[in-house]
Tab-separated table of C-alpha atoms in Angstrom:
chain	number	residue	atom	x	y	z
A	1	UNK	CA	0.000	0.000	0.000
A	2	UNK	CA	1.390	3.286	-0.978
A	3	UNK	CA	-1.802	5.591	-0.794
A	4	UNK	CA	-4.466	4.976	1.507
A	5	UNK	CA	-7.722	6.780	0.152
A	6	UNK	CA	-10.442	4.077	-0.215
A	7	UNK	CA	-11.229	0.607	0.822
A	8	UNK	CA	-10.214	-1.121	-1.650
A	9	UNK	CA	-6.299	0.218	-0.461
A	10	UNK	CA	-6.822	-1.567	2.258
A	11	UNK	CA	-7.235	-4.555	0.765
A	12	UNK	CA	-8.678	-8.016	2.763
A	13	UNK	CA	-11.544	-6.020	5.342
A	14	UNK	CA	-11.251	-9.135	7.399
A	15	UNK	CA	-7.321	-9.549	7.573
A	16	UNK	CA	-7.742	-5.562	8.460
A	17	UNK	CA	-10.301	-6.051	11.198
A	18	UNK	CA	-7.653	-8.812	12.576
A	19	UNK	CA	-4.990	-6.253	12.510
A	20	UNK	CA	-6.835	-3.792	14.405
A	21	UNK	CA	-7.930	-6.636	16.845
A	22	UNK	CA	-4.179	-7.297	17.654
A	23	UNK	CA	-3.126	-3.367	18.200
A	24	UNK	CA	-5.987	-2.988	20.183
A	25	UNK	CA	-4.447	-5.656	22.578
A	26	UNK	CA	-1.418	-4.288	21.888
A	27	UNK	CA	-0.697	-0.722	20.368
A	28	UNK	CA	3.356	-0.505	21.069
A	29	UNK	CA	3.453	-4.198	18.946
A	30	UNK	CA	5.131	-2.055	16.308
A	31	UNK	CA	6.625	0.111	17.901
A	32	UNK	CA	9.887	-0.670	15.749
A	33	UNK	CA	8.449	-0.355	12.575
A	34	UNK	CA	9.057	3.904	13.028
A	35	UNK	CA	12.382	4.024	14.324
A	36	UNK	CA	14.306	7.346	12.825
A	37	UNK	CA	11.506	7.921	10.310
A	38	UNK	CA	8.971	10.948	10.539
A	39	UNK	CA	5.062	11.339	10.002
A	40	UNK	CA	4.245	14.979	8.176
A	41	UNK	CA	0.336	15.431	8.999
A	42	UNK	CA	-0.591	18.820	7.163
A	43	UNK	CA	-3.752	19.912	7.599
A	44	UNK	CA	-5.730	22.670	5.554
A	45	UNK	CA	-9.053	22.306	7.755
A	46	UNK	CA	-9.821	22.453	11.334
A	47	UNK	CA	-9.092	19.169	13.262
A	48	UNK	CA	-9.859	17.340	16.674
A	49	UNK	CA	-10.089	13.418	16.475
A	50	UNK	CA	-7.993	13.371	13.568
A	51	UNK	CA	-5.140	15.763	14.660
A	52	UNK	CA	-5.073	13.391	17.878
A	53	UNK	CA	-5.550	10.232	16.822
A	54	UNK	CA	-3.326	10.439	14.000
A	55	UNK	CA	-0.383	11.967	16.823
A	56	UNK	CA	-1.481	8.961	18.607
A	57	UNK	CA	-1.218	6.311	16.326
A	58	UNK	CA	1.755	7.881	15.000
A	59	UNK	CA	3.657	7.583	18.420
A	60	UNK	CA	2.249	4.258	18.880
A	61	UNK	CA	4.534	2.942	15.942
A	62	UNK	CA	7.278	4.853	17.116
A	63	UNK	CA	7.697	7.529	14.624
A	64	UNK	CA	8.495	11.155	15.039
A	65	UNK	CA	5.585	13.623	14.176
A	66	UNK	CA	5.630	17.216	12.717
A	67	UNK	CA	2.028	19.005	12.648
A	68	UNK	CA	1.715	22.140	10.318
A	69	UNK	CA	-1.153	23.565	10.275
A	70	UNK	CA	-1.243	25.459	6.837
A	71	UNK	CA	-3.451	28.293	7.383
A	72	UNK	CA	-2.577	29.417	10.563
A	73	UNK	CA	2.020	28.107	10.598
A	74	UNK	CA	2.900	28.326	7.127
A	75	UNK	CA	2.458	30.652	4.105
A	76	UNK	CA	-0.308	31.078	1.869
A	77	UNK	CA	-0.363	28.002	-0.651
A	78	UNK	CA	-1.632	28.666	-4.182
A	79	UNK	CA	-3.217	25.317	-5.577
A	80	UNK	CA	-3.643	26.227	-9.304
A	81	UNK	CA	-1.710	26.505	-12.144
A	82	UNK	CA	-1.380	29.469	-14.283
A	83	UNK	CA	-2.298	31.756	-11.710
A	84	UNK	CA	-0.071	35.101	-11.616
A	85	UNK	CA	0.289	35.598	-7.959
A	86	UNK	CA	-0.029	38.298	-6.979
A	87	UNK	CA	-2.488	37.943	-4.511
A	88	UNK	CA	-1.919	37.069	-0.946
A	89	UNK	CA	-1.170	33.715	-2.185
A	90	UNK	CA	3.126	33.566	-1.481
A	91	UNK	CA	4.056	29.795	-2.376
A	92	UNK	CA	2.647	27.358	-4.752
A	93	UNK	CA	1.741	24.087	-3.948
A	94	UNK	CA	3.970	22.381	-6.537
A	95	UNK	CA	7.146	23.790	-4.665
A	96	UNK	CA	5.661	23.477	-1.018
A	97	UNK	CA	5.391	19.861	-1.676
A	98	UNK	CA	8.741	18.575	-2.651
A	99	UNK	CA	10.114	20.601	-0.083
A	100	UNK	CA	7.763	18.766	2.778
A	101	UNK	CA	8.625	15.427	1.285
A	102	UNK	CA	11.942	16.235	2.267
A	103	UNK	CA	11.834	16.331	5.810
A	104	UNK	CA	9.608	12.958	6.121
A	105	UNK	CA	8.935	9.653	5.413
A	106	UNK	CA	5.580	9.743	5.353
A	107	UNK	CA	2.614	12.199	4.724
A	108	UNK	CA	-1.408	12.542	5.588
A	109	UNK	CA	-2.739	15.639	3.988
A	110	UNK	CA	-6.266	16.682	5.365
A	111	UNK	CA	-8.294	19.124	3.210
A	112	UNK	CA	-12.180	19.509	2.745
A	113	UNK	CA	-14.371	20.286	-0.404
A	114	UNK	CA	-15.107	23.752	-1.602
A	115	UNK	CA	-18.770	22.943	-2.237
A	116	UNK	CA	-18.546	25.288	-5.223
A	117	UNK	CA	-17.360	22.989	-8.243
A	118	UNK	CA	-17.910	19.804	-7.646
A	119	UNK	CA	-15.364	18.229	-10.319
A	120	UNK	CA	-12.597	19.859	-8.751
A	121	UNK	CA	-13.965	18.631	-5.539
A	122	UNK	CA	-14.908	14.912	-6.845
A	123	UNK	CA	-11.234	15.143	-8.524
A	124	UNK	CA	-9.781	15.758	-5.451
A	125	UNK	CA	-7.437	18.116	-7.124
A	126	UNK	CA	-4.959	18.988	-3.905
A	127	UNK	CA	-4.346	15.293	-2.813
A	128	UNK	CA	-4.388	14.027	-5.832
A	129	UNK	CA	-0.894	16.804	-6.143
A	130	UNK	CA	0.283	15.641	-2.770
A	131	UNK	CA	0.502	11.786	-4.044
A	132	UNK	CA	2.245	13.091	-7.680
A	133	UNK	CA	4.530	15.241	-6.425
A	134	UNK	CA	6.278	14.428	-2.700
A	135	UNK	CA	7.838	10.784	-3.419
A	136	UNK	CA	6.243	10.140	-0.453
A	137	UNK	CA	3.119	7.356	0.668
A	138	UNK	CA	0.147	8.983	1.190
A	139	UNK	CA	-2.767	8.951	3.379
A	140	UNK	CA	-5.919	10.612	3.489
A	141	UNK	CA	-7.103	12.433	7.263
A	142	UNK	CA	-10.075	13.473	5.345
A	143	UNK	CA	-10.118	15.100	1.609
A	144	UNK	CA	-12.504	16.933	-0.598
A	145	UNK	CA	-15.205	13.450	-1.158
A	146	UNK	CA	-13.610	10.799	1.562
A	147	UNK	CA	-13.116	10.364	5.065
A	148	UNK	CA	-11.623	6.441	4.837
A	149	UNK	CA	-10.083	6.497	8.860
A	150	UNK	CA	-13.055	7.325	9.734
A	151	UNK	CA	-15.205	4.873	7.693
A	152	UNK	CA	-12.279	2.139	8.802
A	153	UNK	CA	-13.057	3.184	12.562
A	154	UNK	CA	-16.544	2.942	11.827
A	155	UNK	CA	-16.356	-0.655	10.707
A	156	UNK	CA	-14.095	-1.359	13.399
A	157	UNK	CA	-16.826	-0.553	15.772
A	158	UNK	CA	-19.339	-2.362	14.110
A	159	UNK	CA	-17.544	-5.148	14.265
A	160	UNK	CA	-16.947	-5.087	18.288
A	161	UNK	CA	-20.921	-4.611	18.925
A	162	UNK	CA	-22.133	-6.639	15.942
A	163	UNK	CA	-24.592	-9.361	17.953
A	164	UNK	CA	-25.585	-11.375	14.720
A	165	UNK	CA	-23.461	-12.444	11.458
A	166	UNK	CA	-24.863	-9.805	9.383
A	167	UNK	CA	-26.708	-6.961	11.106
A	168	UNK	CA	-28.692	-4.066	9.339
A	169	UNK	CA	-26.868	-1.123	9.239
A	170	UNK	CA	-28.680	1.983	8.409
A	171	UNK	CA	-26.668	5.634	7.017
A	172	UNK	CA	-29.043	8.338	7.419
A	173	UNK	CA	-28.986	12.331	6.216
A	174	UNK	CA	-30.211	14.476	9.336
A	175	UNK	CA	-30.926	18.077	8.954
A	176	UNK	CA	-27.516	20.709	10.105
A	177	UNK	CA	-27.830	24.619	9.916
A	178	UNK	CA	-24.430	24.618	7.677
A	179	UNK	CA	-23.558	23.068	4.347
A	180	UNK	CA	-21.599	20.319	5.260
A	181	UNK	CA	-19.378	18.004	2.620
A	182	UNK	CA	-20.439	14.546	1.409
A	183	UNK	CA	-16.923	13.049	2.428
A	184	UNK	CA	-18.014	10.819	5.954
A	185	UNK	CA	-21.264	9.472	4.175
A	186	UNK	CA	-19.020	8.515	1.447
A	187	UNK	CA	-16.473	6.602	2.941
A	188	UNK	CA	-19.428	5.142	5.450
A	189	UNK	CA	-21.239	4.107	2.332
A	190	UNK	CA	-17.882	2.576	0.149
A	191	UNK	CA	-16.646	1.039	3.474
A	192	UNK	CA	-20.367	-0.510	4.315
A	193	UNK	CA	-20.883	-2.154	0.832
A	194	UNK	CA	-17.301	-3.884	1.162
A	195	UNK	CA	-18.494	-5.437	4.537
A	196	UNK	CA	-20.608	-8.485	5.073
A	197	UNK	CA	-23.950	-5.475	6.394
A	198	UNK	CA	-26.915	-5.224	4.834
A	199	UNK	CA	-26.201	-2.170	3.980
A	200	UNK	CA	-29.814	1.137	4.083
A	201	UNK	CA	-29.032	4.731	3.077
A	202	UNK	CA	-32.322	7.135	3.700
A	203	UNK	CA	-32.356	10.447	2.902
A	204	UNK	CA	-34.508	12.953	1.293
A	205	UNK	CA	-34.686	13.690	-2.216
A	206	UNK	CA	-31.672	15.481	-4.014
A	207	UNK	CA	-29.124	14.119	-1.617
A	208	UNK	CA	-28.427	10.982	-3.694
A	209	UNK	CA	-24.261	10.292	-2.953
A	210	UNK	CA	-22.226	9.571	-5.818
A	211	UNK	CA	-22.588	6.408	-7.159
A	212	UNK	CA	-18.675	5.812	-6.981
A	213	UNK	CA	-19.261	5.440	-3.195
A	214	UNK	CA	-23.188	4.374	-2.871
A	215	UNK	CA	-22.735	1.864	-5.442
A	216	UNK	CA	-26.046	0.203	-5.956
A	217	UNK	CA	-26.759	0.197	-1.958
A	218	UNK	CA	-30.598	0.377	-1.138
A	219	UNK	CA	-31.890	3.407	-0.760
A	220	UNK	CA	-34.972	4.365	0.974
A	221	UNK	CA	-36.516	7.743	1.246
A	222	UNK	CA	-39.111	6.683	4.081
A	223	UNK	CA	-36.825	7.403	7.293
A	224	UNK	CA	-38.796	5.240	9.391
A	225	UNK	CA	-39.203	2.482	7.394
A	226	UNK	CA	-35.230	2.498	6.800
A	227	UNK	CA	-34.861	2.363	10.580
A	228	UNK	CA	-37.088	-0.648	10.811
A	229	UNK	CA	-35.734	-3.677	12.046
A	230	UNK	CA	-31.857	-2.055	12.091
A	231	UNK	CA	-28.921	-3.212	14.173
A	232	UNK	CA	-26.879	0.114	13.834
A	233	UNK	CA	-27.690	3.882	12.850
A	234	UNK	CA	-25.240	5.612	11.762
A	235	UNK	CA	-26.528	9.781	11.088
A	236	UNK	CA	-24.813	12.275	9.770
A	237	UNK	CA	-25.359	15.328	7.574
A	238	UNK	CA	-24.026	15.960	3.804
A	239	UNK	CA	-24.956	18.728	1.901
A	240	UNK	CA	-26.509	17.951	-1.937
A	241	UNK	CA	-23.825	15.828	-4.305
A	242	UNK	CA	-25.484	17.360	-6.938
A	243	UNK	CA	-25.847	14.003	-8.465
A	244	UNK	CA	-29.842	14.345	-9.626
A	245	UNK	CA	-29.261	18.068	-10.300
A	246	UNK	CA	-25.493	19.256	-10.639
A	247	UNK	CA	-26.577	23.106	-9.920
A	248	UNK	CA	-27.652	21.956	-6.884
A	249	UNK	CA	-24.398	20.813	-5.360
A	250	UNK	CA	-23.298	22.018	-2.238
A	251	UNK	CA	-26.519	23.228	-1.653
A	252	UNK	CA	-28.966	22.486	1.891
A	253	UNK	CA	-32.491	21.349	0.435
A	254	UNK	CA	-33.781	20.743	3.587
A	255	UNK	CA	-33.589	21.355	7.310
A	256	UNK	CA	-36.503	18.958	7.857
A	257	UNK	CA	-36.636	18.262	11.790
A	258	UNK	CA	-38.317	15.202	11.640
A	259	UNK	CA	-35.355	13.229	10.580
A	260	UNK	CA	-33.522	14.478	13.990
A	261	UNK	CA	-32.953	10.886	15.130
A	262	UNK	CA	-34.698	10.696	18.574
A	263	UNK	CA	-36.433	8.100	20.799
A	264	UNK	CA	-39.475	7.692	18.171
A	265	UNK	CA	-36.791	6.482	15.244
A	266	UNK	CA	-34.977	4.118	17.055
A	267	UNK	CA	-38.150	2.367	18.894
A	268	UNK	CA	-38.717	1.129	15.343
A	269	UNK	CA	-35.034	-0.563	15.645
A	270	UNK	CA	-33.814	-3.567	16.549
A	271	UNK	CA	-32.703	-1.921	19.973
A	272	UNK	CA	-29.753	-0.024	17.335
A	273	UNK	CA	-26.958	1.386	18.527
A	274	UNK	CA	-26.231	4.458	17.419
A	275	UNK	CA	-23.103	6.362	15.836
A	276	UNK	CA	-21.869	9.545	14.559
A	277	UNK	CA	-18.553	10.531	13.941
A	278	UNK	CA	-18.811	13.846	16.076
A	279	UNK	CA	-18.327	16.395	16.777
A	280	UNK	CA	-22.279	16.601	16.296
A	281	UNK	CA	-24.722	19.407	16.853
A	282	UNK	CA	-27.096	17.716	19.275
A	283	UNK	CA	-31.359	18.250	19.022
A	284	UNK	CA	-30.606	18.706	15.252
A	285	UNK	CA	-28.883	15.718	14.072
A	286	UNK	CA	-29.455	13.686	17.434
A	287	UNK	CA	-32.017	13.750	20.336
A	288	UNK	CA	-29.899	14.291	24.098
A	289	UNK	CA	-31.627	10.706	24.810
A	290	UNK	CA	-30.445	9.484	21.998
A	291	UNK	CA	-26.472	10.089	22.331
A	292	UNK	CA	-26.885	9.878	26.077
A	293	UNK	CA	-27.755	6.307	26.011
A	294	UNK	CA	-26.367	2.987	26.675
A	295	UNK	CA	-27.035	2.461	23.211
A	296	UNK	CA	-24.803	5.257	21.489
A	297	UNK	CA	-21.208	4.436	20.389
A	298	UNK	CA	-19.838	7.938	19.674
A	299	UNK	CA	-17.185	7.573	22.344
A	300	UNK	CA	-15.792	3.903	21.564
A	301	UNK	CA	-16.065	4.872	18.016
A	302	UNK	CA	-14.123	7.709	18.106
A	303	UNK	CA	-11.555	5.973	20.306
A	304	UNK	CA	-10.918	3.841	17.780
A	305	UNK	CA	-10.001	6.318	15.607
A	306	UNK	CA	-6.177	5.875	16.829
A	307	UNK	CA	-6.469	2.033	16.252
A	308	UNK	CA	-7.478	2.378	12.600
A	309	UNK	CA	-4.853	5.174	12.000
A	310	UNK	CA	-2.211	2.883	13.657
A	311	UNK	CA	-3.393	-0.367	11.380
A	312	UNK	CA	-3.009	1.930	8.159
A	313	UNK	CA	-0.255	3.784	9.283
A	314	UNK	CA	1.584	0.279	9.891
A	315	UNK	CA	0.786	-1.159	6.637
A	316	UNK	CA	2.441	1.983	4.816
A	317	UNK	CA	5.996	1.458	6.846
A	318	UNK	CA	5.561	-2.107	6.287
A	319	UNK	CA	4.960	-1.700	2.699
A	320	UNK	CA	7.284	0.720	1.931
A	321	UNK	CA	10.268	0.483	3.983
């Protein structure tokens, strides 16, 4: 593995799931594997689990870690090409790169969608320069359309609370007050189909994810009836993909309450748990008696954030060095 971006870089979900098993028991195993080489985690967007988890992991295979944050510790970075710049804009991508790749071994690159054009977006034109142009493996902390960590975290946690060989998993859209990117859902969605789930998106209309990700999952637009009979629910918000309607992308078509998951959805469940990658805004996307329960797994799911950075982060020094 010399990018890590979507499932199928990963490869075997099971011989993954084993992996993360192991750490879990024991997260210095590999401790070795990092000696004298360096982790570069650059980061464009605002971070919390991420930042730490990735530290985390990081440390947990013994490698050294810089941080830059690149709009707050660095200088402006221009992204395009042909651009005279003489804007506030003071180094271009294309040189800021190879100059990174020089002072590590290894590089995750964090960076969220525009929600203005969605083929530079769904091209995901600044990682796409990161994995061209440093020399350097690769790993996604979250880009423009995926969030894979997160969706191997997810899994991760399904798989610890799973009661039956192949529970119902349910992804479903819940109204947020901002536009938020489509790249969690995503990466739920890819990740989801590769597992042994059977696998419910629900939504309202217009907020169809790409088919690249969603694949020919079912899709139900009846909430409630989605929710019936489920094992997990996993909500979270995504603003439109623009895939029915591309001048829609980007765009909130609905702030519908009634999809706030709450005590009335997941009464129709088969006693679900529930998850959401956080942070979440609670009494829009979740009921307080919903996250507060025995029966939400935002805590253990985000802890396992640092085990599914470690697995990946262990299979790129493995593979590469």
């Amino acid at each position: 593995m010399k990018t890590f971006l979507h499932v199928a870089d990963i490869g075997d979900l099971q011989t993954a799931l084993n992996e993360a098993a192991e750490i879990k028991q024991d997260r210095y195993k590999y401790e070795h594997l990092g000696h004298h080489k360096t982790a570069l985690l650059i980061f464009f967007n605002n971070s919390l689990r991420t930042r730490l988890s990735t530290q985390k992991a990081a440390r947990n295979l013994g490698l050294d870690v810089i941080v830059l944050d690149v709009n707050q510790g660095a200088w402006k970075l221009e992204t395009e090409r042909g651009v005279i710049m003489d804007g506030d804009k003071s180094e271009h991508l294309l040189e800021a790169i190879p100059v990174m790749a020089s002072y590590c071994d290894l590089i995750g690159v964090r960076t969220f969608a525009g929600l203005v054009d969605r083929e530079a977006d769904y091209t995901e034109k600044i990682l796409r320069q990161f994995i061209e142009y440093s020399g350097k493996p690769v790993f996604s902390m979250e880009s423009a359309t995926a969030h894979p960590l997160q969706a191997f975290a997810d899994l991760i946690t399904i798989e610890e609370h799973r009661t039956k060989a192949r529970p119902k998993v349910v992804l479903t859209w819940a109204p947020h007050p901002r536009s938020l990117p489509q790249a969690v859902p995503n990466s739920f969605a890819e990740w989801m189909r590769a597992a042994d789930v059977d696998f419910v998106v629900t939504h309202p209309h217009g907020y169809e994810l790409d088919p690249l990700f969603v694949g020919d999952a079912k899709v139900e637009y009846d909430q409630f009836k989605a929710f019936e009979g489920a094992d997990f629910i996993y909500a979270k918000n995504w603003s439109s993909p623009g895939v029915t309607n591309p001048a829609d992308y980007g765009q909130i078509l609905s702030k519908d309450m009634s999809w706030t998951v709450d005590a009335a959805h997941m009464a129709v469940t088969n006693n679900a748990c529930f998850m959401h990658c956080l942070p979440v805004r609670r009494n829009m996307i979740v009921s307080d008696d919903v996250i507060e329960s025995e029966r939400s797994l935002v805590i253990p799911e985000a802890a396992n954030r640092e085990i599914s950075a470690t697995v990946v982060l262990k299979r790129l020094l493995q593979d590469n060095f």
